[in-house]
Amino acid sequence: DGGITQSPKYLFRKEGQNVTLSCEQNLNHDAMYWYRQDPGQGLRLIYYSQIVNDFQKGDIAEGYSVSREKKESFPLTVTSAQKNPTAFYLCASSDSLNTEAFFGQGTRLTVV
Amino acid sequence: DAKTTQPTSMDCAEGRAANLPCNHSTISGNEYVYWYRQIHSQGPQYIIHGLKNNETNEMASLIITEDRKSSTLILPHATLRDTAVYYCIVRFPYSGGGADGLTFGKGTHLIIQP
């Protein structure tokens, strides 16, 4: 089935370690996005990518990095520079920036 | 800053129509209005979008005022499974470069009461 897959669903890391969250889509979408969601809050945009090898910072990019080497993949690295990394992370894709976005089921990252 | 204003929460009785308002007074002529919803601990789900005409699909109806400064999402016969946070978003169509990411506000928490 076509869709967008995030893995793992739950992730635990020690403070000070970098961690990479996976996002894969087989929808042939050009645009992909990463969001962060904290309890009781809306979604905040971290990074987005319109095409392969291109990405733009969102509202809260500090402490995060991304790559877009393949159309179907948009991994997010949470670095040790991110002061409050514990959150629910959501990945999305769309076939252009004008159409509906499809979301993955999210990765809940806990840093201890 | 989010371009939309929504009430923080709303209640609706099961079986009734749920009407969710959204103000977007600074919307520009070619920005679309999108609605998504998020059930607890899941990824958001697309509901509907429109530019200036009213739209209807199997999930909901979208009513956009003539001046386009506000809109209303209507769930015609709300069920308990419609309890979720509903997000109203405005965005430009794809322009080949320089377009914004998809920006969410805090949304409206809709609670369907049995």
PDB file of C-alpha atoms in Angstrom:
ATOM      1  CA  ASP A   1       0.000   0.000   0.000  1.00  0.00           C
ATOM      2  CA  GLY A   2       1.142   3.564  -0.654  1.00  0.00           C
ATOM      3  CA  GLY A   3       1.860   5.713   2.319  1.00  0.00           C
ATOM      4  CA  ILE A   4       4.324   7.423   4.572  1.00  0.00           C
ATOM      5  CA  THR A   5       6.184   5.453   7.204  1.00  0.00           C
ATOM      6  CA  GLN A   6       7.967   6.674  10.285  1.00  0.00           C
ATOM      7  CA  SER A   7      10.118   4.444  12.391  1.00  0.00           C
ATOM      8  CA  PRO A   8      10.449   3.615  15.165  1.00  0.00           C
ATOM      9  CA  LYS A   9       7.165   4.501  16.896  1.00  0.00           C
ATOM     10  CA  TYR A  10       8.919   4.956  20.261  1.00  0.00           C
ATOM     11  CA  LEU A  11      12.570   5.916  20.740  1.00  0.00           C
ATOM     12  CA  PHE A  12      14.618   6.406  23.870  1.00  0.00           C
ATOM     13  CA  ARG A  13      18.013   8.065  23.963  1.00  0.00           C
ATOM     14  CA  LYS A  14      20.452   9.306  26.531  1.00  0.00           C
ATOM     15  CA  GLU A  15      21.047  13.019  26.840  1.00  0.00           C
ATOM     16  CA  GLY A  16      23.905  14.233  24.669  1.00  0.00           C
ATOM     17  CA  GLN A  17      23.462  11.622  21.956  1.00  0.00           C
ATOM     18  CA  ASN A  18      22.445  12.410  18.410  1.00  0.00           C
ATOM     19  CA  VAL A  19      19.502  10.420  17.107  1.00  0.00           C
ATOM     20  CA  THR A  20      18.080  10.048  13.589  1.00  0.00           C
ATOM     21  CA  LEU A  21      14.380   9.581  12.899  1.00  0.00           C
ATOM     22  CA  SER A  22      13.388   7.819   9.717  1.00  0.00           C
ATOM     23  CA  CYS A  23      10.691   8.974   7.272  1.00  0.00           C
ATOM     24  CA  GLU A  24       9.986   7.116   4.033  1.00  0.00           C
ATOM     25  CA  GLN A  25       7.207   7.647   1.491  1.00  0.00           C
ATOM     26  CA  ASN A  26       6.257   5.652  -1.596  1.00  0.00           C
ATOM     27  CA  LEU A  27       3.707   8.183  -2.862  1.00  0.00           C
ATOM     28  CA  ASN A  28       6.163   9.780  -5.326  1.00  0.00           C
ATOM     29  CA  HIS A  29       5.652  13.100  -3.545  1.00  0.00           C
ATOM     30  CA  ASP A  30       8.036  15.994  -4.159  1.00  0.00           C
ATOM     31  CA  ALA A  31       7.571  17.835  -0.871  1.00  0.00           C
ATOM     32  CA  MET A  32       8.302  16.477   2.602  1.00  0.00           C
ATOM     33  CA  TYR A  33       8.050  18.049   6.052  1.00  0.00           C
ATOM     34  CA  TRP A  34       9.097  17.500   9.665  1.00  0.00           C
ATOM     35  CA  TYR A  35       7.083  18.756  12.622  1.00  0.00           C
ATOM     36  CA  ARG A  36       7.440  18.666  16.350  1.00  0.00           C
ATOM     37  CA  GLN A  37       4.478  18.467  18.733  1.00  0.00           C
ATOM     38  CA  ASP A  38       4.622  18.986  22.490  1.00  0.00           C
ATOM     39  CA  PRO A  39       1.823  17.945  24.873  1.00  0.00           C
ATOM     40  CA  GLY A  40      -1.309  20.039  24.383  1.00  0.00           C
ATOM     41  CA  GLN A  41       0.322  22.079  21.622  1.00  0.00           C
ATOM     42  CA  GLY A  42      -0.083  22.370  17.872  1.00  0.00           C
ATOM     43  CA  LEU A  43       2.444  21.293  15.282  1.00  0.00           C
ATOM     44  CA  ARG A  44       5.581  23.364  14.769  1.00  0.00           C
ATOM     45  CA  LEU A  45       7.492  23.153  11.525  1.00  0.00           C
ATOM     46  CA  ILE A  46      11.147  22.085  11.826  1.00  0.00           C
ATOM     47  CA  TYR A  47      12.290  21.630   8.219  1.00  0.00           C
ATOM     48  CA  TYR A  48      10.697  21.098   4.840  1.00  0.00           C
ATOM     49  CA  SER A  49      11.929  20.048   1.430  1.00  0.00           C
ATOM     50  CA  GLN A  50      10.381  20.869  -1.933  1.00  0.00           C
ATOM     51  CA  ILE A  51      12.615  18.637  -4.053  1.00  0.00           C
ATOM     52  CA  VAL A  52      15.592  16.299  -3.767  1.00  0.00           C
ATOM     53  CA  ASN A  53      18.801  17.905  -2.488  1.00  0.00           C
ATOM     54  CA  ASP A  54      16.929  20.976  -1.315  1.00  0.00           C
ATOM     55  CA  PHE A  55      15.486  21.827   2.101  1.00  0.00           C
ATOM     56  CA  GLN A  56      14.449  24.902   4.053  1.00  0.00           C
ATOM     57  CA  LYS A  57      14.392  25.757   7.736  1.00  0.00           C
ATOM     58  CA  GLY A  58      11.024  25.996   9.412  1.00  0.00           C
ATOM     59  CA  ASP A  59      10.158  27.875  12.590  1.00  0.00           C
ATOM     60  CA  ILE A  60      12.236  25.783  15.013  1.00  0.00           C
ATOM     61  CA  ALA A  61      15.184  24.369  13.053  1.00  0.00           C
ATOM     62  CA  GLU A  62      17.854  24.990  15.717  1.00  0.00           C
ATOM     63  CA  GLY A  63      19.317  21.751  17.035  1.00  0.00           C
ATOM     64  CA  TYR A  64      18.018  19.707  14.098  1.00  0.00           C
ATOM     65  CA  SER A  65      19.435  18.664  10.730  1.00  0.00           C
ATOM     66  CA  VAL A  66      17.971  16.950   7.680  1.00  0.00           C
ATOM     67  CA  SER A  67      19.017  15.531   4.340  1.00  0.00           C
ATOM     68  CA  ARG A  68      17.107  14.826   1.131  1.00  0.00           C
ATOM     69  CA  GLU A  69      19.342  12.612  -0.963  1.00  0.00           C
ATOM     70  CA  LYS A  70      16.436  10.556  -2.297  1.00  0.00           C
ATOM     71  CA  LYS A  71      12.914  11.592  -3.195  1.00  0.00           C
ATOM     72  CA  GLU A  72      11.363   8.980  -0.942  1.00  0.00           C
ATOM     73  CA  SER A  73      13.439   9.639   2.177  1.00  0.00           C
ATOM     74  CA  PHE A  74      13.749  12.649   4.512  1.00  0.00           C
ATOM     75  CA  PRO A  75      15.563  11.661   7.730  1.00  0.00           C
ATOM     76  CA  LEU A  76      15.689  14.037  10.688  1.00  0.00           C
ATOM     77  CA  THR A  77      18.643  14.128  13.075  1.00  0.00           C
ATOM     78  CA  VAL A  78      18.050  15.483  16.550  1.00  0.00           C
ATOM     79  CA  THR A  79      21.437  16.710  17.698  1.00  0.00           C
ATOM     80  CA  SER A  80      22.808  17.216  21.173  1.00  0.00           C
ATOM     81  CA  ALA A  81      22.396  20.958  20.579  1.00  0.00           C
ATOM     82  CA  GLN A  82      18.609  20.605  20.829  1.00  0.00           C
ATOM     83  CA  LYS A  83      17.865  21.623  24.427  1.00  0.00           C
ATOM     84  CA  ASN A  84      14.466  19.961  24.805  1.00  0.00           C
ATOM     85  CA  PRO A  85      14.377  17.039  22.379  1.00  0.00           C
ATOM     86  CA  THR A  86      11.662  14.996  24.105  1.00  0.00           C
ATOM     87  CA  ALA A  87       8.583  15.369  21.890  1.00  0.00           C
ATOM     88  CA  PHE A  88       6.298  13.741  19.335  1.00  0.00           C
ATOM     89  CA  TYR A  89       7.795  14.065  15.831  1.00  0.00           C
ATOM     90  CA  LEU A  90       5.643  13.940  12.712  1.00  0.00           C
ATOM     91  CA  CYS A  91       6.697  13.601   9.092  1.00  0.00           C
ATOM     92  CA  ALA A  92       4.481  14.521   6.132  1.00  0.00           C
ATOM     93  CA  SER A  93       4.625  14.590   2.353  1.00  0.00           C
ATOM     94  CA  SER A  94       2.664  16.163  -0.507  1.00  0.00           C
ATOM     95  CA  ASP A  95       2.964  16.072  -4.288  1.00  0.00           C
ATOM     96  CA  SER A  96       3.373  19.824  -4.406  1.00  0.00           C
ATOM     97  CA  LEU A  97       3.043  22.605  -1.898  1.00  0.00           C
ATOM     98  CA  ASN A  98      -0.488  23.213  -3.096  1.00  0.00           C
ATOM     99  CA  THR A  99      -2.125  19.964  -2.233  1.00  0.00           C
ATOM    100  CA  GLU A 100      -3.076  17.966   0.816  1.00  0.00           C
ATOM    101  CA  ALA A 101      -0.308  16.569   2.967  1.00  0.00           C
ATOM    102  CA  PHE A 102      -0.199  12.974   4.147  1.00  0.00           C
ATOM    103  CA  PHE A 103       1.199  12.347   7.622  1.00  0.00           C
ATOM    104  CA  GLY A 104       3.015   9.437   9.157  1.00  0.00           C
ATOM    105  CA  GLN A 105       1.959   8.040  12.532  1.00  0.00           C
ATOM    106  CA  GLY A 106       4.766   9.802  14.355  1.00  0.00           C
ATOM    107  CA  THR A 107       7.793   8.934  16.477  1.00  0.00           C
ATOM    108  CA  ARG A 108       7.686   9.640  20.183  1.00  0.00           C
ATOM    109  CA  LEU A 109      11.234  10.505  21.263  1.00  0.00           C
ATOM    110  CA  THR A 110      12.165  10.455  24.929  1.00  0.00           C
ATOM    111  CA  VAL A 111      15.561  11.666  26.025  1.00  0.00           C
ATOM    112  CA  VAL A 112      16.631  10.671  29.516  1.00  0.00           C
TER     113      VAL A 112
ATOM    114  CA  ASP B   1       2.840  33.481  13.670  1.00  0.00           C
ATOM    115  CA  ALA B   2      -0.163  31.455  12.590  1.00  0.00           C
ATOM    116  CA  LYS B   3      -2.357  33.165   9.996  1.00  0.00           C
ATOM    117  CA  THR B   4      -5.579  31.795  11.476  1.00  0.00           C
ATOM    118  CA  THR B   5      -7.565  32.143  14.696  1.00  0.00           C
ATOM    119  CA  GLN B   6      -9.686  29.304  16.058  1.00  0.00           C
ATOM    120  CA  PRO B   7     -11.488  28.729  19.369  1.00  0.00           C
ATOM    121  CA  THR B   8      -9.481  26.594  21.752  1.00  0.00           C
ATOM    122  CA  SER B   9     -12.254  24.070  22.322  1.00  0.00           C
ATOM    123  CA  MET B  10     -15.858  23.255  21.438  1.00  0.00           C
ATOM    124  CA  ASP B  11     -18.466  20.702  22.471  1.00  0.00           C
ATOM    125  CA  CYS B  12     -21.091  19.134  20.244  1.00  0.00           C
ATOM    126  CA  ALA B  13     -23.772  16.518  20.898  1.00  0.00           C
ATOM    127  CA  GLU B  14     -23.492  13.226  19.048  1.00  0.00           C
ATOM    128  CA  GLY B  15     -25.667  13.201  15.919  1.00  0.00           C
ATOM    129  CA  ARG B  16     -25.731  16.979  15.651  1.00  0.00           C
ATOM    130  CA  ALA B  17     -23.859  19.101  13.135  1.00  0.00           C
ATOM    131  CA  ALA B  18     -20.526  20.386  14.395  1.00  0.00           C
ATOM    132  CA  ASN B  19     -19.659  23.856  13.091  1.00  0.00           C
ATOM    133  CA  LEU B  20     -16.028  24.861  13.564  1.00  0.00           C
ATOM    134  CA  PRO B  21     -15.167  28.496  12.833  1.00  0.00           C
ATOM    135  CA  CYS B  22     -11.870  29.900  11.616  1.00  0.00           C
ATOM    136  CA  ASN B  23     -10.842  33.523  11.129  1.00  0.00           C
ATOM    137  CA  HIS B  24      -8.223  34.336   8.497  1.00  0.00           C
ATOM    138  CA  SER B  25      -8.645  38.075   8.050  1.00  0.00           C
ATOM    139  CA  THR B  26      -5.231  38.564   6.402  1.00  0.00           C
ATOM    140  CA  ILE B  27      -5.746  35.909   3.745  1.00  0.00           C
ATOM    141  CA  SER B  28      -4.516  36.949   0.316  1.00  0.00           C
ATOM    142  CA  GLY B  29      -6.311  36.438  -2.967  1.00  0.00           C
ATOM    143  CA  ASN B  30      -4.690  33.181  -3.991  1.00  0.00           C
ATOM    144  CA  GLU B  31      -4.266  31.510  -0.602  1.00  0.00           C
ATOM    145  CA  TYR B  32      -6.253  28.341  -0.039  1.00  0.00           C
ATOM    146  CA  VAL B  33      -8.007  27.323   3.179  1.00  0.00           C
ATOM    147  CA  TYR B  34      -7.207  23.784   4.386  1.00  0.00           C
ATOM    148  CA  TRP B  35      -8.635  21.769   7.257  1.00  0.00           C
ATOM    149  CA  TYR B  36      -6.932  18.855   9.010  1.00  0.00           C
ATOM    150  CA  ARG B  37      -7.765  16.940  12.148  1.00  0.00           C
ATOM    151  CA  GLN B  38      -5.628  15.024  14.611  1.00  0.00           C
ATOM    152  CA  ILE B  39      -6.902  12.254  16.814  1.00  0.00           C
ATOM    153  CA  HIS B  40      -4.851  11.822  19.971  1.00  0.00           C
ATOM    154  CA  SER B  41      -1.305  10.539  19.380  1.00  0.00           C
ATOM    155  CA  GLN B  42      -1.839  10.008  15.657  1.00  0.00           C
ATOM    156  CA  GLY B  43      -0.699  11.931  12.588  1.00  0.00           C
ATOM    157  CA  PRO B  44      -3.043  14.652  11.274  1.00  0.00           C
ATOM    158  CA  GLN B  45      -5.573  13.684   8.619  1.00  0.00           C
ATOM    159  CA  TYR B  46      -6.575  15.882   5.689  1.00  0.00           C
ATOM    160  CA  ILE B  47     -10.280  16.792   5.627  1.00  0.00           C
ATOM    161  CA  ILE B  48     -11.016  19.355   2.931  1.00  0.00           C
ATOM    162  CA  HIS B  49      -9.742  22.525   1.259  1.00  0.00           C
ATOM    163  CA  GLY B  50     -11.092  25.404  -0.823  1.00  0.00           C
ATOM    164  CA  LEU B  51     -10.285  28.746  -2.393  1.00  0.00           C
ATOM    165  CA  LYS B  52     -13.505  30.768  -2.587  1.00  0.00           C
ATOM    166  CA  ASN B  53     -16.363  28.420  -3.375  1.00  0.00           C
ATOM    167  CA  ASN B  54     -18.029  26.212  -0.813  1.00  0.00           C
ATOM    168  CA  GLU B  55     -16.780  22.647  -0.923  1.00  0.00           C
ATOM    169  CA  THR B  56     -18.221  19.308   0.177  1.00  0.00           C
ATOM    170  CA  ASN B  57     -16.796  15.821   0.359  1.00  0.00           C
ATOM    171  CA  GLU B  58     -17.639  12.590   2.152  1.00  0.00           C
ATOM    172  CA  MET B  59     -16.220  13.884   5.422  1.00  0.00           C
ATOM    173  CA  ALA B  60     -17.319  17.492   5.698  1.00  0.00           C
ATOM    174  CA  SER B  61     -18.422  20.753   4.124  1.00  0.00           C
ATOM    175  CA  LEU B  62     -16.395  23.949   3.976  1.00  0.00           C
ATOM    176  CA  ILE B  63     -18.175  27.291   3.887  1.00  0.00           C
ATOM    177  CA  ILE B  64     -15.994  30.295   3.000  1.00  0.00           C
ATOM    178  CA  THR B  65     -17.422  33.793   3.430  1.00  0.00           C
ATOM    179  CA  GLU B  66     -17.652  36.039   0.394  1.00  0.00           C
ATOM    180  CA  ASP B  67     -14.822  38.286   1.647  1.00  0.00           C
ATOM    181  CA  ARG B  68     -12.798  35.106   2.439  1.00  0.00           C
ATOM    182  CA  LYS B  69     -11.861  36.421   5.874  1.00  0.00           C
ATOM    183  CA  SER B  70     -13.439  33.497   7.675  1.00  0.00           C
ATOM    184  CA  SER B  71     -14.633  29.974   7.073  1.00  0.00           C
ATOM    185  CA  THR B  72     -16.595  27.231   8.799  1.00  0.00           C
ATOM    186  CA  LEU B  73     -15.989  23.509   8.721  1.00  0.00           C
ATOM    187  CA  ILE B  74     -19.198  21.525   9.095  1.00  0.00           C
ATOM    188  CA  LEU B  75     -19.353  17.898  10.180  1.00  0.00           C
ATOM    189  CA  PRO B  76     -23.004  17.160   9.371  1.00  0.00           C
ATOM    190  CA  HIS B  77     -23.674  14.290  11.798  1.00  0.00           C
ATOM    191  CA  ALA B  78     -20.957  14.197  14.430  1.00  0.00           C
ATOM    192  CA  THR B  79     -19.996  10.879  15.999  1.00  0.00           C
ATOM    193  CA  LEU B  80     -17.811  10.096  19.000  1.00  0.00           C
ATOM    194  CA  ARG B  81     -14.983   9.235  16.587  1.00  0.00           C
ATOM    195  CA  ASP B  82     -14.959  12.848  15.411  1.00  0.00           C
ATOM    196  CA  THR B  83     -13.484  13.941  18.746  1.00  0.00           C
ATOM    197  CA  ALA B  84     -10.137  15.422  17.719  1.00  0.00           C
ATOM    198  CA  VAL B  85      -8.152  18.630  17.320  1.00  0.00           C
ATOM    199  CA  TYR B  86      -9.148  20.432  14.118  1.00  0.00           C
ATOM    200  CA  TYR B  87      -6.634  22.686  12.373  1.00  0.00           C
ATOM    201  CA  CYS B  88      -7.478  25.466   9.921  1.00  0.00           C
ATOM    202  CA  ILE B  89      -4.562  26.499   7.681  1.00  0.00           C
ATOM    203  CA  VAL B  90      -4.123  29.027   4.883  1.00  0.00           C
ATOM    204  CA  ARG B  91      -1.396  28.649   2.300  1.00  0.00           C
ATOM    205  CA  PHE B  92      -0.274  29.781  -1.125  1.00  0.00           C
ATOM    206  CA  PRO B  93      -0.353  27.465  -4.098  1.00  0.00           C
ATOM    207  CA  TYR B  94       2.955  26.051  -5.257  1.00  0.00           C
ATOM    208  CA  SER B  95       4.935  28.647  -7.123  1.00  0.00           C
ATOM    209  CA  GLY B  96       7.970  26.623  -8.121  1.00  0.00           C
ATOM    210  CA  GLY B  97      10.087  27.956  -5.317  1.00  0.00           C
ATOM    211  CA  GLY B  98      10.013  30.147  -2.279  1.00  0.00           C
ATOM    212  CA  ALA B  99       6.680  28.869  -1.033  1.00  0.00           C
ATOM    213  CA  ASP B 100       6.083  28.419   2.691  1.00  0.00           C
ATOM    214  CA  GLY B 101       5.984  25.184   4.566  1.00  0.00           C
ATOM    215  CA  LEU B 102       2.647  23.983   5.860  1.00  0.00           C
ATOM    216  CA  THR B 103       2.184  25.922   9.129  1.00  0.00           C
ATOM    217  CA  PHE B 104      -0.248  24.751  11.829  1.00  0.00           C
ATOM    218  CA  GLY B 105      -1.700  26.789  14.681  1.00  0.00           C
ATOM    219  CA  LYS B 106      -3.058  25.298  17.909  1.00  0.00           C
ATOM    220  CA  GLY B 107      -6.398  24.243  16.446  1.00  0.00           C
ATOM    221  CA  THR B 108      -9.779  23.602  18.062  1.00  0.00           C
ATOM    222  CA  HIS B 109     -10.296  20.638  20.352  1.00  0.00           C
ATOM    223  CA  LEU B 110     -13.723  19.331  19.368  1.00  0.00           C
ATOM    224  CA  ILE B 111     -15.352  17.069  21.943  1.00  0.00           C
ATOM    225  CA  ILE B 112     -18.386  15.067  20.851  1.00  0.00           C
ATOM    226  CA  GLN B 113     -20.654  14.357  23.804  1.00  0.00           C
ATOM    227  CA  PRO B 114     -22.750  11.147  23.883  1.00  0.00           C
TER     228      PRO B 114
END
